[in-house]
Short mmCIF file of C-alpha atoms in Angstrom, two decimals:
data_model
loop_
_atom_site.label_atom_id
_atom_site.label_comp_id
_atom_site.label_asym_id
_atom_site.label_seq_id
_atom_site.Cartn_x
_atom_site.Cartn_y
_atom_site.Cartn_z
CA UNK A 1458 27.29 -43.00 28.28
CA UNK A 1459 30.06 -42.37 25.90
CA UNK A 1460 29.12 -42.52 22.23
CA UNK A 1461 31.12 -42.68 19.53
CA UNK A 1462 30.33 -42.86 15.34
CA UNK A 1463 31.88 -45.46 13.12
CA UNK A 1464 31.87 -43.13 9.51
CA UNK A 1465 31.57 -45.91 6.93
CA UNK A 1466 33.13 -44.93 3.29
CA UNK A 1467 29.93 -44.45 1.30
CA UNK A 1468 28.45 -42.33 4.03
CA UNK A 1469 29.40 -39.44 3.73
CA UNK A 1470 27.14 -36.92 4.81
CA UNK A 1471 26.82 -34.66 7.67
CA UNK A 1472 23.43 -35.10 7.76
CA UNK A 1473 23.63 -39.40 8.12
CA UNK A 1474 22.03 -40.66 11.07
CA UNK A 1475 24.05 -41.88 12.65
CA UNK A 1476 26.01 -38.17 13.13
CA UNK A 1477 22.53 -36.63 13.62
CA UNK A 1478 22.28 -38.54 16.17
CA UNK A 1479 24.59 -36.68 18.37
CA UNK A 1480 25.29 -32.50 18.45
CA UNK A 1481 28.71 -31.30 17.16
CA UNK A 1482 28.99 -29.63 20.84
CA UNK A 1483 29.35 -33.34 22.72
CA UNK A 1484 32.55 -33.11 21.16
CA UNK A 1485 31.60 -36.87 19.80
CA UNK A 1486 35.04 -39.13 19.49
CA UNK A 1487 33.70 -39.72 15.19
CA UNK A 1488 36.65 -42.32 13.11
CA UNK A 1489 37.32 -43.82 9.82
CA UNK A 1490 39.02 -46.17 8.86
CA UNK A 1491 40.96 -47.50 4.80
CA UNK A 1492 41.06 -51.47 5.58
CA UNK A 1493 43.20 -52.38 2.86
CA UNK A 1494 41.78 -56.42 2.95
CA UNK A 1495 38.62 -54.91 2.05
CA UNK A 1496 39.36 -53.84 -1.05
CA UNK A 1497 40.69 -57.08 -2.02
CA UNK A 1498 38.01 -59.26 -2.02
CA UNK A 1499 38.58 -58.42 -6.11
CA UNK A 1500 40.12 -56.39 -8.29
CA UNK A 1501 39.26 -52.76 -7.80
CA UNK A 1502 39.21 -50.14 -9.85
CA UNK A 1503 42.23 -47.93 -9.08
CA UNK A 1504 39.89 -45.50 -9.26
CA UNK A 1505 36.85 -46.45 -7.49
CA UNK A 1506 40.04 -46.77 -4.64
CA UNK A 1507 41.14 -42.79 -5.07
CA UNK A 1508 37.68 -41.97 -5.20
CA UNK A 1509 36.11 -43.54 -2.31
CA UNK A 1510 39.48 -42.85 -0.35
CA UNK A 1511 39.69 -39.52 -1.10
CA UNK A 1512 35.84 -38.48 -0.38
CA UNK A 1513 36.49 -40.35 3.14
CA UNK A 1514 39.59 -38.26 4.12
CA UNK A 1515 37.99 -34.79 2.51
CA UNK A 1516 34.93 -35.27 4.24
CA UNK A 1517 37.28 -36.64 7.67
CA UNK A 1518 38.82 -32.74 7.30
CA UNK A 1519 35.82 -30.68 7.41
CA UNK A 1520 34.01 -32.41 10.25
CA UNK A 1521 37.32 -32.15 12.63
CA UNK A 1522 37.73 -27.97 10.36
CA UNK A 1523 33.22 -28.12 13.23
CA UNK A 1524 34.86 -29.53 15.83
CA UNK A 1525 34.12 -33.41 16.11
CA UNK A 1526 37.00 -35.21 17.38
CA UNK A 1527 37.76 -37.02 14.15
CA UNK A 1528 40.09 -39.84 14.11
CA UNK A 1529 41.78 -41.48 10.65
CA UNK A 1530 42.95 -44.48 10.64
CA UNK A 1531 44.67 -46.65 7.78
CA UNK A 1532 44.56 -50.46 9.29
CA UNK A 1533 44.92 -54.25 7.45
CA UNK A 1534 41.52 -54.71 8.66
CA UNK A 1535 38.23 -53.33 10.86
CA UNK A 1536 38.15 -54.85 13.99
CA UNK A 1537 41.78 -53.43 14.97
CA UNK A 1538 41.29 -49.88 14.53
CA UNK A 1539 38.00 -49.90 16.01
CA UNK A 1540 39.17 -51.58 19.63
CA UNK A 1541 41.75 -49.34 20.44
CA UNK A 1542 40.08 -46.53 19.53
CA UNK A 1543 36.76 -47.51 21.96
CA UNK A 1544 39.63 -47.88 24.47
CA UNK A 1545 41.36 -45.10 23.81
CA UNK A 1546 38.16 -42.50 24.25
CA UNK A 1547 36.49 -44.75 27.19
CA UNK A 1548 32.91 -45.55 24.80
CA UNK A 1549 30.71 -47.03 25.88
CA UNK A 1550 28.05 -47.27 22.85
CA UNK A 1551 29.02 -47.24 19.01
CA UNK A 1552 26.36 -45.48 16.94
CA UNK A 1553 26.89 -46.52 13.22
CA UNK A 1554 25.04 -46.08 9.85
CA UNK A 1555 22.60 -49.65 9.27
CA UNK A 1556 25.67 -50.08 6.24
CA UNK A 1557 24.07 -50.16 2.34
CA UNK A 1558 25.35 -53.10 1.57
CA UNK A 1559 24.54 -56.47 2.84
CA UNK A 1560 28.38 -58.47 2.98
CA UNK A 1561 29.35 -54.62 5.16
CA UNK A 1562 26.96 -55.42 7.73
CA UNK A 1563 28.03 -58.78 8.39
CA UNK A 1564 31.19 -56.90 8.68
CA UNK A 1565 29.62 -55.20 11.47
CA UNK A 1566 27.31 -58.62 12.75
CA UNK A 1567 30.95 -60.05 13.68
CA UNK A 1568 32.62 -57.64 15.44
CA UNK A 1569 33.86 -58.06 18.80
CA UNK A 1570 33.78 -54.54 20.95
CA UNK A 1571 33.78 -53.80 24.44
CA UNK A 1572 31.08 -51.32 23.58
CA UNK A 1573 27.03 -51.51 22.61
CA UNK A 1574 26.73 -51.09 19.07
CA UNK A 1575 24.35 -49.23 18.23
CA UNK A 1576 22.34 -49.48 14.53
CA UNK A 1577 20.29 -47.30 13.21
CA UNK A 1578 18.10 -46.48 10.33
CA UNK A 1579 19.85 -45.00 7.21
CA UNK A 1580 18.72 -42.08 5.73
CA UNK A 1581 20.31 -42.20 2.66
CA UNK A 1582 17.32 -42.77 0.65
CA UNK A 1583 13.86 -41.78 -0.21
CA UNK A 1584 12.02 -44.94 0.49
CA UNK A 1585 13.20 -46.74 3.69
CA UNK A 1586 13.45 -50.59 3.65
CA UNK A 1587 10.10 -50.28 5.53
CA UNK A 1588 8.35 -48.19 3.47
CA UNK A 1589 9.67 -50.35 -0.09
CA UNK A 1590 8.92 -53.67 1.63
CA UNK A 1591 5.85 -52.57 2.35
CA UNK A 1592 4.65 -51.42 -0.73
CA UNK A 1593 5.85 -54.64 -1.80
CA UNK A 1594 4.72 -57.59 -0.09
CA UNK A 1595 1.37 -58.38 -1.14
CA UNK A 1596 1.87 -57.56 -4.28
CA UNK A 1597 2.26 -60.10 -7.82
CA UNK A 1598 4.74 -57.93 -9.95
CA UNK A 1599 7.54 -56.28 -8.65
CA UNK A 1600 7.59 -53.68 -11.63
CA UNK A 1601 9.49 -50.17 -11.26
CA UNK A 1602 6.98 -48.21 -13.21
CA UNK A 1603 4.78 -49.15 -10.70
CA UNK A 1604 6.90 -48.41 -8.69
CA UNK A 1605 8.33 -44.97 -9.58
CA UNK A 1606 3.72 -43.87 -10.00
CA UNK A 1607 3.56 -44.71 -6.79
CA UNK A 1608 7.04 -42.30 -5.88
CA UNK A 1609 6.22 -39.62 -7.97
CA UNK A 1610 2.41 -39.07 -6.20
CA UNK A 1611 4.78 -40.20 -2.59
CA UNK A 1612 6.81 -37.23 -2.87
CA UNK A 1613 4.88 -35.07 -5.38
CA UNK A 1614 7.29 -34.34 -9.05
CA UNK A 1615 6.67 -33.47 -11.65
CA UNK A 1616 2.89 -33.84 -10.37
CA UNK A 1617 -0.56 -31.74 -11.25
CA UNK A 1618 -2.58 -32.99 -8.26
CA UNK A 1619 -2.99 -36.27 -8.76
CA UNK A 1620 -2.06 -36.71 -12.39
CA UNK A 1621 1.87 -36.38 -14.02
CA UNK A 1622 2.35 -32.88 -15.57
CA UNK A 1623 2.00 -33.50 -19.27
CA UNK A 1624 -0.61 -35.46 -18.74
CA UNK A 1625 1.96 -38.91 -19.94
CA UNK A 1626 4.18 -40.75 -17.09
CA UNK A 1627 6.42 -41.81 -19.05
CA UNK A 1628 8.53 -40.65 -22.53
CA UNK A 1629 10.80 -42.52 -22.89
CA UNK A 1630 9.36 -43.37 -26.10
CA UNK A 1631 11.33 -40.33 -26.79
CA UNK A 1632 14.45 -40.23 -25.12
CA UNK A 1633 15.47 -43.06 -27.98
CA UNK A 1634 16.67 -41.55 -30.86
CA UNK A 1635 19.65 -42.57 -32.56
CA UNK A 1636 22.98 -40.51 -32.94
CA UNK A 1637 23.17 -38.44 -36.04
CA UNK A 1638 25.90 -35.77 -37.39
CA UNK A 1639 26.95 -33.58 -35.49
CA UNK A 1640 25.90 -33.61 -32.08
CA UNK A 1641 27.97 -30.93 -30.41
CA UNK A 1642 27.70 -32.55 -26.62
CA UNK A 1643 28.51 -29.74 -23.92
CA UNK A 1644 32.06 -31.11 -21.91
CA UNK A 1645 32.32 -32.81 -18.80
CA UNK A 1646 31.96 -30.64 -15.03
CA UNK A 1647 36.22 -32.01 -14.09
CA UNK A 1648 38.49 -31.07 -11.50
CA UNK A 1649 42.43 -31.11 -10.84
CA UNK A 1650 42.99 -33.26 -7.71
CA UNK A 1651 44.01 -31.93 -5.63
CA UNK A 1652 46.67 -32.51 -2.28
CA UNK A 1653 44.79 -34.77 -0.60
CA UNK A 1654 44.31 -36.67 -3.70
CA UNK A 1655 47.61 -36.53 -4.92
CA UNK A 1656 48.34 -38.38 -1.75
CA UNK A 1657 45.35 -40.99 -2.51
CA UNK A 1658 46.75 -41.47 -6.47
CA UNK A 1659 50.86 -42.32 -5.26
CA UNK A 1660 49.66 -44.52 -1.86
CA UNK A 1661 46.93 -46.75 -4.80
CA UNK A 1662 49.69 -47.09 -7.50
CA UNK A 1663 52.05 -47.92 -4.58
CA UNK A 1664 49.68 -51.34 -3.34
CA UNK A 1665 51.03 -54.64 -3.84
CA UNK A 1666 47.99 -56.33 -4.44
CA UNK A 1667 46.44 -56.62 -8.04
CA UNK A 1668 43.84 -53.74 -8.90
CA UNK A 1669 42.21 -53.16 -12.34
CA UNK A 1670 42.09 -49.93 -14.49
CA UNK A 1671 43.77 -46.69 -15.11
CA UNK A 1672 45.29 -44.63 -12.72
CA UNK A 1673 45.99 -41.20 -14.52
CA UNK A 1674 44.47 -39.16 -15.15
CA UNK A 1675 42.06 -39.36 -11.94
CA UNK A 1676 39.26 -36.06 -12.77
CA UNK A 1677 36.29 -36.72 -10.66
CA UNK A 1678 35.62 -34.69 -7.55
CA UNK A 1679 35.97 -35.58 -3.95
CA UNK A 1680 34.16 -33.29 -1.90
CA UNK A 1681 30.04 -32.27 -1.66
CA UNK A 1682 31.30 -29.29 -3.13
CA UNK A 1683 32.21 -30.34 -5.91
CA UNK A 1684 29.29 -32.14 -6.90
CA UNK A 1685 27.46 -29.22 -5.82
CA UNK A 1686 28.88 -28.09 -9.37
CA UNK A 1687 28.10 -31.41 -11.15
CA UNK A 1688 24.87 -30.87 -10.20
CA UNK A 1689 24.28 -27.70 -11.04
CA UNK A 1690 26.75 -27.78 -14.19
CA UNK A 1691 24.74 -30.55 -15.72
CA UNK A 1692 20.94 -28.82 -14.93
CA UNK A 1693 22.31 -25.81 -17.06
CA UNK A 1694 24.23 -27.37 -19.43
CA UNK A 1695 23.33 -30.60 -19.69
CA UNK A 1696 19.65 -31.87 -18.71
CA UNK A 1697 18.23 -29.57 -21.47
CA UNK A 1698 18.84 -32.20 -24.21
CA UNK A 1699 19.52 -34.53 -22.48
CA UNK A 1700 16.43 -37.01 -23.35
CA UNK A 1701 16.75 -37.24 -27.43
CA UNK A 1702 19.74 -39.10 -26.86
CA UNK A 1703 20.37 -40.76 -23.51
CA UNK A 1704 21.03 -43.66 -25.00
CA UNK A 1705 22.94 -43.63 -28.20
CA UNK A 1706 26.66 -44.59 -28.56
CA UNK A 1707 29.53 -42.68 -29.33
CA UNK A 1708 32.91 -43.02 -30.29
CA UNK A 1709 35.22 -40.37 -28.59
CA UNK A 1710 31.88 -39.60 -25.78
CA UNK A 1711 32.91 -40.64 -22.83
CA UNK A 1712 29.85 -38.92 -21.42
CA UNK A 1713 27.41 -37.43 -23.66
CA UNK A 1714 24.63 -36.00 -21.59
CA UNK A 1715 25.10 -38.11 -18.99
CA UNK A 1716 24.91 -36.38 -15.30
CA UNK A 1717 27.95 -38.96 -13.63
CA UNK A 1718 26.20 -38.19 -10.27
CA UNK A 1719 26.22 -41.89 -9.46
CA UNK A 1720 29.08 -42.17 -8.40
CA UNK A 1721 28.46 -38.34 -5.35
CA UNK A 1722 25.01 -40.61 -4.93
CA UNK A 1723 26.14 -43.40 -3.68
CA UNK A 1724 28.63 -41.95 -1.43
CA UNK A 1725 26.58 -39.68 -0.18
CA UNK A 1726 27.85 -36.41 -1.45
CA UNK A 1727 24.71 -35.91 -3.00
CA UNK A 1728 20.97 -36.80 -1.66
CA UNK A 1729 18.61 -38.25 -4.28
CA UNK A 1730 15.61 -35.59 -3.48
CA UNK A 1731 18.39 -32.75 -4.10
CA UNK A 1732 19.20 -33.84 -7.71
CA UNK A 1733 15.39 -34.96 -7.98
CA UNK A 1734 14.17 -31.09 -6.43
CA UNK A 1735 17.20 -29.42 -8.88
CA UNK A 1736 15.95 -30.92 -11.53
CA UNK A 1737 12.58 -30.34 -11.40
CA UNK A 1738 12.96 -26.69 -10.75
CA UNK A 1739 14.95 -26.23 -13.76
CA UNK A 1740 11.09 -27.58 -15.61
CA UNK A 1741 9.39 -25.67 -13.67
CA UNK A 1742 12.06 -21.91 -13.64
CA UNK A 1743 13.52 -21.96 -17.41
CA UNK A 1744 10.47 -24.02 -19.12
CA UNK A 1745 13.25 -27.66 -20.30
CA UNK A 1746 11.67 -30.29 -22.58
CA UNK A 1747 9.72 -32.19 -20.14
CA UNK A 1748 11.08 -35.49 -21.75
CA UNK A 1749 14.46 -34.56 -20.53
CA UNK A 1750 13.11 -33.78 -17.07
CA UNK A 1751 10.71 -36.50 -16.62
CA UNK A 1752 13.49 -39.63 -18.25
CA UNK A 1753 16.30 -37.71 -15.62
CA UNK A 1754 14.53 -38.03 -12.17
CA UNK A 1755 13.01 -41.76 -13.30
CA UNK A 1756 16.62 -42.84 -13.49
CA UNK A 1757 16.99 -41.44 -9.14
CA UNK A 1758 13.19 -41.34 -8.23
CA UNK A 1759 12.56 -45.46 -10.49
CA UNK A 1760 15.22 -47.04 -11.24
CA UNK A 1761 17.92 -46.21 -8.11
CA UNK A 1762 15.60 -46.13 -5.13
CA UNK A 1763 13.69 -49.86 -7.10
CA UNK A 1764 16.85 -51.20 -7.67
CA UNK A 1765 17.73 -50.35 -3.50
CA UNK A 1766 14.38 -51.70 -2.73
CA UNK A 1767 14.83 -54.29 -4.73
CA UNK A 1768 18.19 -55.44 -2.89
CA UNK A 1769 16.27 -55.44 0.52
CA UNK A 1770 13.93 -57.20 0.59
CA UNK A 1771 14.40 -60.77 -1.63
CA UNK A 1772 16.70 -63.33 0.49
CA UNK A 1773 20.12 -63.43 0.26
CA UNK A 1774 20.16 -66.15 -2.09
CA UNK A 1775 18.96 -64.03 -4.79
CA UNK A 1776 23.41 -63.47 -5.54
CA UNK A 1777 23.24 -66.98 -6.62
CA UNK A 1778 20.15 -66.92 -9.55
CA UNK A 1779 21.40 -68.55 -12.59
CA UNK A 1780 18.12 -68.25 -14.43
CA UNK A 1781 19.42 -69.69 -17.48
CA UNK A 1782 22.21 -71.60 -15.72
CA UNK A 1783 25.20 -70.51 -17.41
CA UNK A 1784 27.92 -71.37 -17.03
CA UNK A 1785 31.23 -69.70 -19.57
CA UNK A 1786 33.63 -68.03 -17.78
CA UNK A 1787 33.96 -64.21 -17.49
CA UNK A 1788 36.23 -63.46 -21.14
CA UNK A 1789 39.97 -62.34 -20.25
CA UNK A 1790 39.10 -59.02 -22.66
CA UNK A 1791 36.36 -57.86 -20.07
CA UNK A 1792 40.24 -57.17 -18.15
CA UNK A 1793 42.50 -55.98 -21.07
CA UNK A 1794 39.96 -54.44 -23.81
CA UNK A 1795 41.38 -56.26 -26.07
CA UNK A 1796 38.94 -57.94 -28.50
CA UNK A 1797 37.73 -57.48 -32.33
CA UNK A 1798 34.46 -56.41 -31.30
CA UNK A 1799 34.69 -53.02 -31.62
CA UNK A 1800 31.67 -52.26 -30.07
CA UNK A 1801 33.05 -54.05 -27.00
CA UNK A 1802 36.78 -53.10 -26.95
CA UNK A 1803 35.58 -48.81 -27.25
CA UNK A 1804 33.34 -49.53 -23.83
CA UNK A 1805 35.93 -52.08 -22.46
CA UNK A 1806 38.72 -49.52 -22.54
CA UNK A 1807 36.44 -46.12 -21.86
CA UNK A 1808 36.05 -48.44 -18.47
CA UNK A 1809 39.60 -48.56 -17.80
CA UNK A 1810 40.57 -45.16 -18.43
CA UNK A 1811 37.73 -44.33 -16.31
CA UNK A 1812 35.75 -46.26 -14.31
CA UNK A 1813 32.46 -45.95 -16.39
CA UNK A 1814 30.47 -45.95 -19.11
CA UNK A 1815 26.74 -44.71 -18.64
CA UNK A 1816 23.48 -46.92 -18.85
CA UNK A 1817 23.30 -48.00 -22.33
CA UNK A 1818 26.86 -49.39 -22.61
CA UNK A 1819 26.44 -51.16 -19.52
CA UNK A 1820 22.97 -53.05 -20.52
CA UNK A 1821 23.15 -52.79 -23.93
CA UNK A 1822 26.43 -53.65 -24.89
CA UNK A 1823 28.08 -55.45 -21.98
CA UNK A 1824 25.23 -57.17 -19.90
CA UNK A 1825 23.45 -58.58 -23.79
CA UNK A 1826 27.30 -59.89 -24.53
CA UNK A 1827 26.81 -61.53 -21.41
CA UNK A 1828 23.66 -62.47 -21.46
CA UNK A 1829 23.25 -64.55 -25.38
CA UNK A 1830 26.94 -65.86 -25.22
CA UNK A 1831 25.64 -67.54 -21.96
CA UNK A 1832 28.24 -66.30 -19.07
CA UNK A 1833 28.29 -67.39 -15.63
CA UNK A 1834 26.02 -63.84 -13.91
CA UNK A 1835 28.39 -64.41 -10.26
CA UNK A 1836 31.34 -64.13 -12.12
CA UNK A 1837 30.12 -61.07 -14.35
CA UNK A 1838 28.58 -59.28 -11.71
CA UNK A 1839 31.58 -59.79 -10.05
CA UNK A 1840 33.94 -57.70 -12.83
CA UNK A 1841 31.16 -55.04 -12.86
CA UNK A 1842 31.15 -54.54 -8.56
CA UNK A 1843 34.94 -54.50 -9.89
CA UNK A 1844 35.30 -52.15 -12.42
CA UNK A 1845 32.89 -49.22 -12.47
CA UNK A 1846 33.43 -46.37 -9.70
CA UNK A 1847 29.47 -46.13 -9.06
CA UNK A 1848 29.94 -50.12 -8.19
CA UNK A 1849 28.54 -51.20 -5.02
CA UNK A 1850 26.68 -54.49 -3.91
CA UNK A 1851 23.72 -53.13 -3.72
CA UNK A 1852 23.75 -51.65 -7.14
CA UNK A 1853 25.83 -54.56 -8.79
CA UNK A 1854 23.08 -57.07 -7.48
CA UNK A 1855 20.44 -55.74 -8.63
CA UNK A 1856 21.37 -54.04 -11.99
CA UNK A 1857 23.64 -56.95 -13.66
CA UNK A 1858 21.39 -60.48 -11.92
CA UNK A 1859 17.99 -58.68 -12.07
CA UNK A 1860 17.78 -56.69 -14.90
CA UNK A 1861 21.27 -57.49 -17.19
CA UNK A 1862 20.93 -61.06 -17.22
CA UNK A 1863 17.65 -61.22 -16.42
CA UNK A 1864 19.68 -64.42 -13.54
CA UNK A 1865 17.04 -64.20 -11.16
CA UNK A 1866 14.19 -65.14 -14.05
CA UNK A 1867 11.81 -62.14 -13.51
CA UNK A 1868 11.89 -61.71 -10.28
CA UNK A 1869 12.50 -57.86 -10.94
CA UNK A 1870 12.72 -57.62 -14.85
CA UNK A 1871 9.43 -58.14 -16.80
CA UNK A 1872 12.14 -59.74 -19.49
CA UNK A 1873 15.17 -59.94 -20.79
CA UNK A 1874 17.47 -57.62 -22.53
CA UNK A 1875 18.97 -59.50 -25.27
CA UNK A 1876 20.45 -58.05 -28.65
CA UNK A 1877 21.83 -58.90 -31.95
CA UNK A 1878 23.85 -56.38 -34.12
CA UNK A 1879 21.07 -54.20 -35.90
CA UNK A 1880 19.99 -52.71 -32.01
CA UNK A 1881 23.53 -51.40 -31.75
CA UNK A 1882 24.33 -50.44 -35.18
CA UNK A 1883 21.53 -48.64 -34.52
CA UNK A 1884 22.17 -46.80 -31.75
CA UNK A 1885 25.63 -46.34 -32.21
CA UNK A 1886 28.49 -45.86 -35.07
CA UNK A 1887 30.62 -48.89 -32.96
CA UNK A 1888 30.24 -50.87 -35.87
CA UNK A 1889 30.82 -48.53 -39.12
CA UNK A 1890 34.19 -49.53 -38.00
CA UNK A 1891 34.10 -52.84 -36.86
CA UNK A 1892 35.85 -55.44 -38.84
CA UNK A 1893 33.00 -57.28 -38.47
CA UNK A 1894 29.36 -57.56 -40.22
CA UNK A 1895 26.52 -56.63 -38.08
CA UNK A 1896 24.44 -58.18 -40.42
CA UNK A 1897 25.64 -61.07 -41.37
CA UNK A 1898 24.49 -64.45 -39.33
CA UNK A 1899 27.16 -66.84 -40.07
CA UNK A 1900 30.67 -66.79 -42.17
CA UNK A 1901 33.40 -65.79 -41.25
CA UNK A 1902 32.75 -62.03 -40.89
CA UNK A 1903 30.07 -62.55 -39.16
CA UNK A 1904 29.13 -60.77 -36.24
CA UNK A 1905 29.38 -62.38 -32.28
CA UNK A 1906 25.98 -60.74 -31.09
CA UNK A 1907 24.04 -62.11 -33.84
CA UNK A 1908 25.13 -65.76 -33.98
CA UNK A 1909 24.75 -65.64 -30.35
CA UNK A 1910 22.05 -63.57 -29.63
CA UNK A 1911 19.85 -66.60 -32.25
CA UNK A 1912 21.39 -69.88 -30.47
CA UNK A 1913 20.30 -67.69 -26.79
CA UNK A 1914 17.00 -67.78 -28.29
CA UNK A 1915 17.32 -71.32 -29.87
CA UNK A 1916 18.70 -72.64 -26.35
CA UNK A 1917 16.37 -70.96 -24.39
CA UNK A 1918 12.88 -71.11 -27.17
CA UNK A 1919 11.03 -72.51 -24.08
CA UNK A 1920 12.14 -70.54 -20.97
CA UNK A 1921 11.78 -67.50 -23.42
CA UNK A 1922 8.15 -68.56 -25.08
CA UNK A 1923 4.85 -67.23 -23.68
CA UNK A 1924 3.52 -69.93 -23.73
CA UNK A 1925 -0.51 -68.41 -23.28
CA UNK A 1926 0.45 -66.87 -27.02
CA UNK A 1927 3.61 -69.46 -28.23
CA UNK A 1928 5.15 -66.11 -29.37
CA UNK A 1929 8.59 -64.58 -27.37
CA UNK A 1930 8.42 -62.03 -24.47
CA UNK A 1931 11.11 -60.42 -23.71
CA UNK A 1932 13.38 -56.76 -25.52
CA UNK A 1933 13.26 -58.32 -28.79
CA UNK A 1934 15.88 -55.41 -30.68
CA UNK A 1935 15.79 -57.57 -34.10
#
């Protein structure tokens, strides 16, 4: 039997499951494929395309240097180069690590290849899909907090025997400070593009179809070595003060104290346990503030694992959920950034430049606006998927359809995240220079967030009222 391994673009890890079934001494053929048809499914951000393709090319080169027989193909589709590669290498068994995303699983299932396809269980997450299903299947509620606590116990993270270090599981209340004065934020760790990346940038510039955003300056890391440097930079310079202002938004501050690790975790260049362990060790060795360390670990061990688990637990119809029956089309300004609402303008133009916005900008401005303005969940999810550098189907279905827009009716989140302009004014400086008045509900200068917020409550009163108490049961940030 002759074995070959196909490495997908978000599985760039030498310990990934399919590659680990073989030894480098076996001289196993390995293939990478850049598909032009695949990236035309939506108008992806140019920097996302550069990141993925450059990371793929760098990883292919690393494997080649270690003795693997690497083929790197650029083609319209996946099938044509796979068929030729299978024939030329006399492959009888193709091994592929199970993809993270349902649509790519369908691509593999539809392949017509002259060999057996062997799907290897995915090992890029701490919780296997089977383990998450076992945790979730008999529960009346699927709250992230319950899952997070179980994860802390399961992997013994920030634990003192069977109790959480510090006596509390969640220190989120300490991590919601509004921005005050000169924050003195540390710089981010960026990289200048090398020759491989410059070639990819040139390719993306020449694509004959529609893409989104600006391709330069491109400053993201594209190798595991660079990803580890960013992790170490975060631990040293950003983690100590990450907690208090992680929800704050400031004009001109694109990254604040945020880790910027999600693009590398989602590509496989970093692994969740090494990221979590690095933060925990820094807490133990340098007595870092527990609220900062716990808040960061919760994002990786809690939300990231939970979102992936939910994605593979719910049925495939989840993508079409629309609990509020919202059908308004996505405004053009989501793509252009041209709007007088300063908060939206600041964040959308930042996304155009970098492909990045932090979690509160995504949840409490972009998603919040989409929810209370009645935008189609599917159109909003498609934009998020196209626009963000760390976006994949498993990430965006749960984060946008479930958490951000509550379109699943509460499968994932316990309450909708709806807020008026008061929340944005409290947690940012955006309102200070906006043409709209965050205090006014009606009139020419009234902030649209206020009108949409109160209209949303009025239109959906029956759906968002707890019949037992006659009180709103959503996260009310007025």
